[in-house]
Short mmCIF file of C-alpha atoms in Angstrom, two decimals:
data_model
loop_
_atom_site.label_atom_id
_atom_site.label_comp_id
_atom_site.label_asym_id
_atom_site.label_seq_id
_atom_site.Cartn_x
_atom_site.Cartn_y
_atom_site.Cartn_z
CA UNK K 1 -22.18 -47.31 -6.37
CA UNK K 2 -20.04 -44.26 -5.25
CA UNK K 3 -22.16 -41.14 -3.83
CA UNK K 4 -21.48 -39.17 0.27
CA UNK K 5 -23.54 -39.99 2.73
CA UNK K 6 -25.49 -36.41 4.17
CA UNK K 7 -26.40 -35.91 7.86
CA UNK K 8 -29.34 -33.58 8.00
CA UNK K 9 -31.02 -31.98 11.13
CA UNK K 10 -34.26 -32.99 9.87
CA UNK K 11 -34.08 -36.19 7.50
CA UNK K 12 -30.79 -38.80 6.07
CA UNK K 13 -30.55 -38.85 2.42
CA UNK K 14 -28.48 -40.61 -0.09
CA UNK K 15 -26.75 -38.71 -2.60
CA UNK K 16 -25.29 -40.08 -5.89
CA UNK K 17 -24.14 -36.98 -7.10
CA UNK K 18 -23.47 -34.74 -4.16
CA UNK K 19 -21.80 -31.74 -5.84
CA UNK K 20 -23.07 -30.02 -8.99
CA UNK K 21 -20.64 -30.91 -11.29
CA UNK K 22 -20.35 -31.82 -15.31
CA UNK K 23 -18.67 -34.89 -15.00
CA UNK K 24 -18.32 -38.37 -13.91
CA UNK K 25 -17.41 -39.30 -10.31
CA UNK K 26 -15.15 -42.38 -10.06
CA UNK K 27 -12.47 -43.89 -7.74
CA UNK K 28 -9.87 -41.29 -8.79
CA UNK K 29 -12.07 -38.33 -7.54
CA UNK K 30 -10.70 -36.39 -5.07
CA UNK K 31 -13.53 -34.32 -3.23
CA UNK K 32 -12.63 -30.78 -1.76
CA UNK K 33 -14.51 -28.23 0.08
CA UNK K 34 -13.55 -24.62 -0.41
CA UNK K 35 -14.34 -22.19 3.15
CA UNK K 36 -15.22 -18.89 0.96
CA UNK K 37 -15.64 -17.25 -2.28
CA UNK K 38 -13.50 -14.33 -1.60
CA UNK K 39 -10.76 -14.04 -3.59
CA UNK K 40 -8.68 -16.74 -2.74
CA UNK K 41 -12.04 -19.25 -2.51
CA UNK K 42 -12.20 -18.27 -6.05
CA UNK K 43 -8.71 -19.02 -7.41
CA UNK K 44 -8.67 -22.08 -5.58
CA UNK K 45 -11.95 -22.68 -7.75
CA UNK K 46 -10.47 -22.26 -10.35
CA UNK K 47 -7.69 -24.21 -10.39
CA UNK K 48 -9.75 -27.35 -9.13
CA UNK K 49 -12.21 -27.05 -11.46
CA UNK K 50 -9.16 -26.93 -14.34
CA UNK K 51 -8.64 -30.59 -13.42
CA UNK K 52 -12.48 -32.29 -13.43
CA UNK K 53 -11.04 -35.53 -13.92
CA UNK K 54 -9.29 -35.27 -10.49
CA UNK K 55 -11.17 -33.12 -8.10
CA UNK K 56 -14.83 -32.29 -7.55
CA UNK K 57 -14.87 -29.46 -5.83
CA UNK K 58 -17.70 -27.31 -3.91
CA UNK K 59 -17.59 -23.48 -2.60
CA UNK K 60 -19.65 -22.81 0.59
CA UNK K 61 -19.90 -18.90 0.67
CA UNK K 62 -21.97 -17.70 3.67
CA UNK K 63 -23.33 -14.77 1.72
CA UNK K 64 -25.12 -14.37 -1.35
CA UNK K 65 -21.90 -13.29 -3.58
CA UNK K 66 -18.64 -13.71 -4.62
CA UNK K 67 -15.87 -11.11 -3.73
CA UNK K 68 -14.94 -12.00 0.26
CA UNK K 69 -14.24 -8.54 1.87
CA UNK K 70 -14.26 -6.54 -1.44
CA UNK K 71 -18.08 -6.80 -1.59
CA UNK K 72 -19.08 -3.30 -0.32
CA UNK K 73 -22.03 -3.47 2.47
CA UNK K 74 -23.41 -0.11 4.26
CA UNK K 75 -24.49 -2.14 7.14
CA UNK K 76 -22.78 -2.43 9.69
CA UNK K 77 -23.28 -4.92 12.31
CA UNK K 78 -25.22 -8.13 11.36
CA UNK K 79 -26.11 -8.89 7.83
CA UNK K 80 -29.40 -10.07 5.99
CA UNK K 81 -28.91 -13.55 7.70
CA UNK K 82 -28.08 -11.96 11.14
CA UNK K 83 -24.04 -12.80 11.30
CA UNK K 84 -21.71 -10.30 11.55
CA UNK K 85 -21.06 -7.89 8.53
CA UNK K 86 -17.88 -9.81 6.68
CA UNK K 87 -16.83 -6.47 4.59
CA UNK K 88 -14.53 -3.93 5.55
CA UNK K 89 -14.66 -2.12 2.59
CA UNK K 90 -15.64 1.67 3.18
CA UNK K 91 -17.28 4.05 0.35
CA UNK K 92 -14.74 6.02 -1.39
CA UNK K 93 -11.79 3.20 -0.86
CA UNK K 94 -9.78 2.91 -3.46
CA UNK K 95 -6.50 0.25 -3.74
CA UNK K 96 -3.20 0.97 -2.24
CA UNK K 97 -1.49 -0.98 -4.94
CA UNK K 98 -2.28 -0.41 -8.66
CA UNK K 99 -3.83 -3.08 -10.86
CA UNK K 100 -0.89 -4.00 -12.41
CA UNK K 101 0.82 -6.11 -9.72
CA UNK K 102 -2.89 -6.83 -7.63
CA UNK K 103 -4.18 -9.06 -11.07
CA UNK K 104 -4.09 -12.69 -11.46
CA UNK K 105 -1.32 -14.15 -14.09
CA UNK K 106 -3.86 -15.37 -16.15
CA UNK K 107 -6.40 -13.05 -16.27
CA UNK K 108 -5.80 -9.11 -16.32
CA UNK K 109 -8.29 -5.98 -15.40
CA UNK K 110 -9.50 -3.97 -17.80
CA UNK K 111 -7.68 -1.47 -19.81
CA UNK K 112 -10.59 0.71 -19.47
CA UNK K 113 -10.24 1.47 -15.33
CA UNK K 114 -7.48 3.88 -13.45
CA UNK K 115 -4.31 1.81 -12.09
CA UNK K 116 -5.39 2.82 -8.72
CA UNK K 117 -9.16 0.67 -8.53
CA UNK K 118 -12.37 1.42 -6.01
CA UNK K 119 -13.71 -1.52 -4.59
CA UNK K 120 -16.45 -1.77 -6.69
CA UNK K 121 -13.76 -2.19 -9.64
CA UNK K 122 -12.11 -5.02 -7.95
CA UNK K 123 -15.37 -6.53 -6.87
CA UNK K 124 -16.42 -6.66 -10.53
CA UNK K 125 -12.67 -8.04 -10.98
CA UNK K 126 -13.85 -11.20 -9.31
CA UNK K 127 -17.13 -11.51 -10.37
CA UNK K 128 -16.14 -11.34 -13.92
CA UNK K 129 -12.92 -14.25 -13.04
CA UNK K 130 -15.53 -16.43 -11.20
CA UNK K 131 -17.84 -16.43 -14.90
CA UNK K 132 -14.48 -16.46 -17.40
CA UNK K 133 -13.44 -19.60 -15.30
CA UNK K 134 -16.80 -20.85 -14.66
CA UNK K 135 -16.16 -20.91 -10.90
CA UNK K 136 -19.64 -19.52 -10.23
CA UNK K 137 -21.22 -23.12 -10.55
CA UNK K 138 -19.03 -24.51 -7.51
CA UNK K 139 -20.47 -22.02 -4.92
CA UNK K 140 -23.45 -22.92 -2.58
CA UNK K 141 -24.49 -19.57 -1.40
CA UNK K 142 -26.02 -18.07 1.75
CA UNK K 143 -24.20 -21.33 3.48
CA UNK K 144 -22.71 -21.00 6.68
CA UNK K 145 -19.91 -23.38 7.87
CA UNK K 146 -20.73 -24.64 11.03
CA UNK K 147 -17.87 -27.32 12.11
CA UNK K 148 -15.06 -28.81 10.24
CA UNK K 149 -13.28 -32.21 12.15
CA UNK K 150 -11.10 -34.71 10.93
CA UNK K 151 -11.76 -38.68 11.02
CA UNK K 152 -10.01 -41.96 9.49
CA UNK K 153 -12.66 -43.61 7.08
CA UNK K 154 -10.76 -46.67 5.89
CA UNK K 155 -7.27 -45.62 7.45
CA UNK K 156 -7.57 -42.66 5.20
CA UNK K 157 -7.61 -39.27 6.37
CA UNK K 158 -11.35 -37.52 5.44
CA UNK K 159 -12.78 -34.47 6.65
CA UNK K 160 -16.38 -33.99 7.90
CA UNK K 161 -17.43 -30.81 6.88
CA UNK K 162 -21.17 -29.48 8.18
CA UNK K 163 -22.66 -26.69 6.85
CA UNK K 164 -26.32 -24.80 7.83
CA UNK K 165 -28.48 -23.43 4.62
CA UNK K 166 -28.80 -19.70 6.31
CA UNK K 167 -32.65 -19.89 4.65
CA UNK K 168 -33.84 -22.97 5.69
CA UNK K 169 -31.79 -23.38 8.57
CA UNK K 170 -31.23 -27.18 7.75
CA UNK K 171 -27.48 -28.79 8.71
CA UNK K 172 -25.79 -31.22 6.56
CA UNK K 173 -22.95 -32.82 6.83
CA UNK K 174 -20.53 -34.56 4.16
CA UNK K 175 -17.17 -35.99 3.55
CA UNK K 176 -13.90 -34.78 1.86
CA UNK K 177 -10.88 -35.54 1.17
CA UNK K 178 -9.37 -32.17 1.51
CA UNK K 179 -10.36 -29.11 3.09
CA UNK K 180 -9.02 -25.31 1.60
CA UNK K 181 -10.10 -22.74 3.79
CA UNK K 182 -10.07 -19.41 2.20
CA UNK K 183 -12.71 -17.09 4.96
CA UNK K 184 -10.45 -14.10 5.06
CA UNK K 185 -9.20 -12.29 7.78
CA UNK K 186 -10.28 -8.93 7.80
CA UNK K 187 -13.50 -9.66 9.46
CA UNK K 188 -13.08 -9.96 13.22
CA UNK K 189 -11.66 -6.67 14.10
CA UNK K 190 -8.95 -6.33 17.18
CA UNK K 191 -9.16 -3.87 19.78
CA UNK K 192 -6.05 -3.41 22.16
CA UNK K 193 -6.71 -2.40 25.97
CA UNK K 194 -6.72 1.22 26.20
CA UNK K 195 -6.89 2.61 29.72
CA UNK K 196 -10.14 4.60 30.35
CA UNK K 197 -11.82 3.75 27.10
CA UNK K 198 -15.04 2.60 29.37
CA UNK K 199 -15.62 5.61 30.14
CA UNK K 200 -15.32 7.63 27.02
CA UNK K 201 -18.61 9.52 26.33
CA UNK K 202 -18.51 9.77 22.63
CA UNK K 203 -18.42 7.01 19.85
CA UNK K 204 -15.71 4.25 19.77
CA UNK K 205 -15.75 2.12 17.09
CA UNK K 206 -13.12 -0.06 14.59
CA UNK K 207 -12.82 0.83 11.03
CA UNK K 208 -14.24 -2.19 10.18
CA UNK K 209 -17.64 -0.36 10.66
CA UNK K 210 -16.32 3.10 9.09
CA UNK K 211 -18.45 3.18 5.78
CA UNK K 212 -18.15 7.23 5.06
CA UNK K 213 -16.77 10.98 5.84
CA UNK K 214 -20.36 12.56 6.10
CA UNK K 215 -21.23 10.32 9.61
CA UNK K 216 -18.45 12.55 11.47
CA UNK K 217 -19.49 16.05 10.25
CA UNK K 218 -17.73 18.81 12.62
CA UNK K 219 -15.99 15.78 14.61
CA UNK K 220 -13.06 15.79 16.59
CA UNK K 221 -11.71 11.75 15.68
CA UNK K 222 -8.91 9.99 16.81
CA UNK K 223 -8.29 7.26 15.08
CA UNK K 224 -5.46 4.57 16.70
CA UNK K 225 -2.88 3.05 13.81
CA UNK K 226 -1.22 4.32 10.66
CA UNK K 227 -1.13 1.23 8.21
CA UNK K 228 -3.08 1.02 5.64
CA UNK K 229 -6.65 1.76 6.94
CA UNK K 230 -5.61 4.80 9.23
CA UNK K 231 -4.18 6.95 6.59
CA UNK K 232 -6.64 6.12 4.21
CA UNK K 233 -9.61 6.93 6.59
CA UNK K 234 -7.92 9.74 7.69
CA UNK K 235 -7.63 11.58 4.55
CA UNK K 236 -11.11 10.86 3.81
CA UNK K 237 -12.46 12.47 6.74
CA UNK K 238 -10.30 15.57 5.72
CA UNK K 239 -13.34 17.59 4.63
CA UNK K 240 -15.92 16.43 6.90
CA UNK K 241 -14.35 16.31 10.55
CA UNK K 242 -13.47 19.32 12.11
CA UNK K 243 -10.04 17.62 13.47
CA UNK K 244 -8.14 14.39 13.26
CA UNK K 245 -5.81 12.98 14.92
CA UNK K 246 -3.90 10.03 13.72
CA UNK K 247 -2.47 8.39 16.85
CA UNK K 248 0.80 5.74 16.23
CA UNK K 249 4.25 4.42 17.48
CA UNK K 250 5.13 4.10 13.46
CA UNK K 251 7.61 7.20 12.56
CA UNK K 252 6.18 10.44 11.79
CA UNK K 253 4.61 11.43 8.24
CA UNK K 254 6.90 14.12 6.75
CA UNK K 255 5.09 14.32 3.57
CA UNK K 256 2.15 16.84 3.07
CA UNK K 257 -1.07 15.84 5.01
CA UNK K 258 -4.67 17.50 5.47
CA UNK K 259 -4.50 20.67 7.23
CA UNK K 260 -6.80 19.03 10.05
CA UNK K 261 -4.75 16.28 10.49
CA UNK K 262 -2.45 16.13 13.58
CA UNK K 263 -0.36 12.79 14.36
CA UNK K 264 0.21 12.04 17.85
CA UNK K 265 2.14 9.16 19.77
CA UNK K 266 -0.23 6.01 20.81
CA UNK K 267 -3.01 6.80 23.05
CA UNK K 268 -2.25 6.83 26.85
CA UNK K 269 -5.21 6.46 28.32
CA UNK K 270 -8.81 8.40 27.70
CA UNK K 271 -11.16 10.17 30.46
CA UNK K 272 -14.81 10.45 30.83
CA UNK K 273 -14.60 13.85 30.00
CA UNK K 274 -13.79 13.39 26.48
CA UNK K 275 -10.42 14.00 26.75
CA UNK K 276 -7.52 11.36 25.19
CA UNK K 277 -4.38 11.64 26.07
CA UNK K 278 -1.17 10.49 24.11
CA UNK K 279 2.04 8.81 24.73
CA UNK K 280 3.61 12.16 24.26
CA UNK K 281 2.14 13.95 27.00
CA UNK K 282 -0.18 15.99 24.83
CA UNK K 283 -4.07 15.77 25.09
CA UNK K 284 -7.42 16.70 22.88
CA UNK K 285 -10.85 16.68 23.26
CA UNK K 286 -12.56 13.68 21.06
CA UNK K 287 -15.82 13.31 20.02
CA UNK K 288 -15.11 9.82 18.03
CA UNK K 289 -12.21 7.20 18.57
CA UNK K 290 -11.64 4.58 15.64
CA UNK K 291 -9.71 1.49 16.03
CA UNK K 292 -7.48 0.85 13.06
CA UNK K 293 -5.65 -1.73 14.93
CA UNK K 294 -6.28 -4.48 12.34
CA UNK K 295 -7.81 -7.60 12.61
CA UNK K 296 -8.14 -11.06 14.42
CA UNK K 297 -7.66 -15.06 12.52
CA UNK K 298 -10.67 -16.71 13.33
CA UNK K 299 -11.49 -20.52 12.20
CA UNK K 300 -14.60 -20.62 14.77
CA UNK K 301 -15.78 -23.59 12.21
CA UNK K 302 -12.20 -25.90 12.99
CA UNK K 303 -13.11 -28.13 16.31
CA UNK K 304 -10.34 -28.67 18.46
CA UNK K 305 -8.74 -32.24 16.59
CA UNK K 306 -8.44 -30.14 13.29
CA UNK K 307 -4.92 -28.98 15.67
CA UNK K 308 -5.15 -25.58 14.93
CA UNK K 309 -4.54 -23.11 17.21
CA UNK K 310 -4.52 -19.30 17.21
CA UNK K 311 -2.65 -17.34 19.71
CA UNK K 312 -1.53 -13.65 19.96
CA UNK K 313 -2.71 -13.82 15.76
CA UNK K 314 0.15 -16.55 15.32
CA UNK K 315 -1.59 -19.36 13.72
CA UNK K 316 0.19 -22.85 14.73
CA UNK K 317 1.08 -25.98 13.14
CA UNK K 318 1.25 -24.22 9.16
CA UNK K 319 4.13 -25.56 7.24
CA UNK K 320 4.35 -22.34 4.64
CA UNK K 321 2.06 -20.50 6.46
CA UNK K 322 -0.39 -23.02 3.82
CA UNK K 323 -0.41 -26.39 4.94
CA UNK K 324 -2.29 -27.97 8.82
CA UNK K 325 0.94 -29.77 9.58
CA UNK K 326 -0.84 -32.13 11.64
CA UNK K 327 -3.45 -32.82 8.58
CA UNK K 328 -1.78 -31.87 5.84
CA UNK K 329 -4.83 -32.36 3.84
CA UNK K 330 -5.75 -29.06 5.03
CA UNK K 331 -4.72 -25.78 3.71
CA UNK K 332 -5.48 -21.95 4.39
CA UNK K 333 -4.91 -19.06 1.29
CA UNK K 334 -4.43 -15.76 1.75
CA UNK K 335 -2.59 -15.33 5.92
CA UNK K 336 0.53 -13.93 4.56
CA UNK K 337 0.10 -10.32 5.56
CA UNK K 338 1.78 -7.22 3.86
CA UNK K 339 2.14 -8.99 0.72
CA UNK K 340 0.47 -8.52 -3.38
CA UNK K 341 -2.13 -10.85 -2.99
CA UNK K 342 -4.02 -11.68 -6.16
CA UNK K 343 -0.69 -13.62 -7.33
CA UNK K 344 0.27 -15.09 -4.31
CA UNK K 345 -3.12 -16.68 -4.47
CA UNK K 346 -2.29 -18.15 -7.49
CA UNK K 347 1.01 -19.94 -6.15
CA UNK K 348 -0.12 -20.76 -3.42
CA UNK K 349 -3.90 -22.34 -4.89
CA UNK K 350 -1.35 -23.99 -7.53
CA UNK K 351 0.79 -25.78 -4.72
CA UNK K 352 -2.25 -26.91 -3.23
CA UNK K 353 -3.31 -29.00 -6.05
CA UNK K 354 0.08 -29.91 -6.77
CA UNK K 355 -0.01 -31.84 -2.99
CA UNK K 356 -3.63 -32.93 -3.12
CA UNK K 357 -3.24 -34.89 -6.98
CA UNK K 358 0.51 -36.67 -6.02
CA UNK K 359 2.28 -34.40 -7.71
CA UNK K 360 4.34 -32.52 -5.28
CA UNK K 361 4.97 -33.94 -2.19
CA UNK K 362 5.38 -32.49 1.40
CA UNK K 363 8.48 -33.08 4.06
CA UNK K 364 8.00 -35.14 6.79
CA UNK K 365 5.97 -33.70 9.88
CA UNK K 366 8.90 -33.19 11.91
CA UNK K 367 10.86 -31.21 8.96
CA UNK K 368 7.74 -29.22 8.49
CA UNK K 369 7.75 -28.50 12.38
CA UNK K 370 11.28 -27.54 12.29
CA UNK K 371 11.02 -24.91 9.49
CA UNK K 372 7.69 -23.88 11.04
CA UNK K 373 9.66 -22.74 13.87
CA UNK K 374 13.52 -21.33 12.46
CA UNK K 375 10.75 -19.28 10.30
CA UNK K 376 9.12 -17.69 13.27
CA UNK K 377 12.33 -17.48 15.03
CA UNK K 378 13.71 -15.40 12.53
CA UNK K 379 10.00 -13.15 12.45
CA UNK K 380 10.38 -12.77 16.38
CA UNK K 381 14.24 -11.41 16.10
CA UNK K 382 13.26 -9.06 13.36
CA UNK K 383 9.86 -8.24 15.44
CA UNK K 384 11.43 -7.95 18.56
CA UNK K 385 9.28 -10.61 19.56
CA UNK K 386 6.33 -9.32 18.56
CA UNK K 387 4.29 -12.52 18.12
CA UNK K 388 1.66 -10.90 16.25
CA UNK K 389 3.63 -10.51 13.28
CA UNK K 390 4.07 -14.37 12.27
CA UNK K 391 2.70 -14.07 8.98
CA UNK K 392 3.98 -10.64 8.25
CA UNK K 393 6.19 -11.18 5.00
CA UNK K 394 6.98 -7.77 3.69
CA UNK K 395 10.24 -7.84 1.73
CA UNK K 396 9.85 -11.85 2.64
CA UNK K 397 7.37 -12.42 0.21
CA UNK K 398 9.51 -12.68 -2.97
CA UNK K 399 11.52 -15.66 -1.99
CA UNK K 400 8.49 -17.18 -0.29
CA UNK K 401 6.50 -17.06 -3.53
CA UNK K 402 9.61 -18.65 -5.26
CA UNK K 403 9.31 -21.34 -2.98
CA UNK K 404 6.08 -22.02 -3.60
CA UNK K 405 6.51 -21.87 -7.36
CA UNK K 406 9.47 -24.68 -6.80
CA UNK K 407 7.55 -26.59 -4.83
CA UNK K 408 4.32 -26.76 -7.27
CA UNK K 409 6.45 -27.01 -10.10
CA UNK K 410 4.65 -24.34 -12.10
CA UNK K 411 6.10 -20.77 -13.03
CA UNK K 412 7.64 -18.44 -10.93
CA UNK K 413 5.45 -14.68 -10.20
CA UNK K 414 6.98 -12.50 -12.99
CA UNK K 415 9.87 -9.66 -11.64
CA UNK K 416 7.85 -7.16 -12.97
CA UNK K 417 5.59 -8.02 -10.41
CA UNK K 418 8.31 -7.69 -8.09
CA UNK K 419 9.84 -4.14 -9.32
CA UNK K 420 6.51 -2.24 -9.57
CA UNK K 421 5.37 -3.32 -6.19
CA UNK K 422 8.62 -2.05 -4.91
CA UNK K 423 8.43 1.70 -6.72
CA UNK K 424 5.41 2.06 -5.69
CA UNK K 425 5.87 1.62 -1.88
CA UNK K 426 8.74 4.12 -2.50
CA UNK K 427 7.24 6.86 -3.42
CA UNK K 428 3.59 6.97 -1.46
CA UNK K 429 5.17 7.74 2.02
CA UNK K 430 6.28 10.64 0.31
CA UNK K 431 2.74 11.51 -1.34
CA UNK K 432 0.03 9.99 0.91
CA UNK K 433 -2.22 12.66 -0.70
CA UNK K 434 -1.72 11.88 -4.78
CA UNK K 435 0.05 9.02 -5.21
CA UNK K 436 -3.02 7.26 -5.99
CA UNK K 437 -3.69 9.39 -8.68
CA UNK K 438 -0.68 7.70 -10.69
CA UNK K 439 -0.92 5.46 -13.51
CA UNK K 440 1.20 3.05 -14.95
CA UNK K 441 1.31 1.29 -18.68
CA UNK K 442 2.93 -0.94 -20.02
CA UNK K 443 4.86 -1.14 -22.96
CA UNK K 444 6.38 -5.05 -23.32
CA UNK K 445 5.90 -8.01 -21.39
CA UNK K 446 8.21 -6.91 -19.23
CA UNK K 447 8.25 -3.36 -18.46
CA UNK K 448 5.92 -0.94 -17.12
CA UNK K 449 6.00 3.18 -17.67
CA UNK K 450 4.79 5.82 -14.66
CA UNK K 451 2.75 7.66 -16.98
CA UNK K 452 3.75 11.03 -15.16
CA UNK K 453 7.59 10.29 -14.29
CA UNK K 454 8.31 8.50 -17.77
CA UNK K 455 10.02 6.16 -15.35
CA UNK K 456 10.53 2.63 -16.70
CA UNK K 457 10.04 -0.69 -14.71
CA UNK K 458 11.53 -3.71 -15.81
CA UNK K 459 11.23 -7.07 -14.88
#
């Protein structure tokens, strides 16, 4: 008799068939729990579930959906269940990259929708790849992971996994084999020490809770960063605050901007008075300061033997920024930052299951150590030690996802990929305002036209 043995707050039952599965479970099975139906949750669904004879698989998503961060909430706050609002997505967001490199290899967005997606595009993106690969049927909804530790059940590595049904409020706990964790990490925000900020009068908040323009009507806002979210946010507070000011150490925007829009130098410090001043000796009167200063890991389910640690946002042991070196049954999609993610997913949910079924294997610990560290050697003398950016792989990522692709013994990301990702970060520094307004086509398997340029990319 083969079933898992649950743990529950209020009773101990016996299961024979623990997950809901279509097929047989037998000595071979190898039983994995997936942390999240976001968007890597999801591709690692669907590769397990491509393999039935070899892993039985189950999704715990906290909330009642699939999409991860791309799921579009006007709260702000605590959710329906009373934890923290996961989504970051904001009304009139639309993708910094266009469809075309952001899709999964084997299964493409519509022809129908703009290169340049909303959320709600990409969130129906997902929904529609959870039903095509019947991924949907893995995921226990509105289920909270509570605590994930590691034990030795017959001198074989298992993982106790225990997880709270957010409407009953019952705990159970069960046993793996493997543990993917794929919860994101654009949900805890980060907030650097400013000086002062105590003591500013008016609103300070991170744009994790930014949901639209019309909230800062006749504003003054400063908002703190210039990656992704700051411009974007920016711009689409053009016509409803009465000034912004785009505060960051990044070099200066030459390229047209909102007339409303002044950048400034980092802030300084900020007075209880209103004022803020900047790094550049200049000051302004704020009504409204938004944090785009990006986001924090969190794992606040891993207990202290899992050996993961997070410090200054570097995550340590991660062979590949992937695998728990110390339990390499473990593995975490979707850290590398700057990167196309949708495909990486995909290498790196392939490599997993490469490792977990025997048919990749894994250096030794202390080779895994060793490249662990030249790797974030080579980030800190590039970073000018800059801990922080550990997983930052940028330019990086191309020869990273080759790796991966070697290593899982499946097929490289295709150049195209590659090349459009490239032209496109080359041209919207120069056209913050309309380069989203591009489209590309394509006219082979291998090369992609700008629409408006007549420009062709080739893989």
């Amino acid at each position: 008799m083969i079933g898992h043995l649950f743990k529950s707050t209020s009773r101990i039952a016996f299961s024979l068939v623990p997950y809901r599965l279509p097929c047989l479970i037998h000595e071979r099975m190898i039983h994995v729990a997936v942390i999240g139906a976001g968007a890597g949750g999801l591709c690692a669904g669907r590769y397990l579930s491509g393999q039935p004879d070899v892993f039985s698989t189950v999704i715990y998503e906290q909330t009642s959906g699939v999409g991860g961060t791309w799921v579009y909430n006007e709260k702000t706050g605590v959710d329906d269940n009373g934890l923290p609002v996961h989504s970051s997505m904001y009304r009139n967001l639309r993708t910094n990259l266009p469809k075309q490199v952001m899709t999964f290899p084997d299964f493409q967005f519509p022809d129908d929708v703009s290169s340049y997606l909303t959320h709600s595009q990409v969130q129906q993106y997902l929904e529609d790849y959870a039903d095509h690969f019947s991924v949907r049927d893995l995921i226990q909804f509105n289920t909270q992971v509570v605590r994930v530790t590691p034990l030795v059940e017959n001198t074989k590595e298992k993982w106790e996994v225990t997880v709270k049904d957010l409407k009953t409020k019952d705990e159970t706990t069960s046993i793996f084999d493997a543990v993917v964790v794929c919860n994101g990490h654009y949900f805890e925000p980060k907030i650097p020490p400013i000086p002062g900020i105590e003591k500013f009068p008016g609103l300070v908040m991170h744009s994790h809770e930014y949901r639209y323009p019309e909230a800062f009507e006749g504003k003054k806002v400063v908002l703190l960063g210039a990656a992704a979210s700051g411009v974007d946010i920016s711009i689409d507070l053009q016509n409803s605050a009465q000034a912004v000011y785009l505060s960051h150490h990044g070099k200066q925007f030459t390229c047209k901007l909102p007339d409303n829009l002044e950048q400034h130098q980092d802030i300084k410090e900020v007075f209880a008075n209103g004022k803020v001043l900047f790094q550049d000796g200049q000051t302004r009167q704020a009504d409204c300061i938004v944090f785009c200063t990006g986001y924090n890991f969190s794992f606040p389910f891993l207990t202290d033997d899992c050996n993961i640690t997070v410090k200054d946002n570097r995550i340590t042991h991660l062979y590949k920024h992937l695998f728990n070196i110390n339990h390499p049954s473990m593995s975490f999609i979707g850290l590398g930052i700057r990167i196309c993610p949708f495909p990486q997913f995909s290498l790196q949910a392939q490599l997993v299951l490469s490792v977990l079924s025997g048919k990749a294997s894994l250096p030794s610990k202390e080779e895994m150590l060793s490249e662990e560290e030249k790797d974030f050697e080579a980030k800190m003398l590039e970073w000018k030690n800059k801990t922080h950016y550990a997983h930052f792989l940028g330019s990086q990522q191309w020869d990273y996802n080759n790796e991966l692709a070697e290593l899982a013994k499946c097929d490289r990301m295709h150049p195209i990929v590659q090349n459009l990702y490239e032209y496109t970060w080359s041209f919207r520094v120069n056209d913050l305002l309309g380069y989203k307004d591009k489209e590309f086509k394509a006219t082979s398997n291998s090369t992609w036209v700008d629409v408006d340029q007549s420009d062709s990319i080739t893989g």
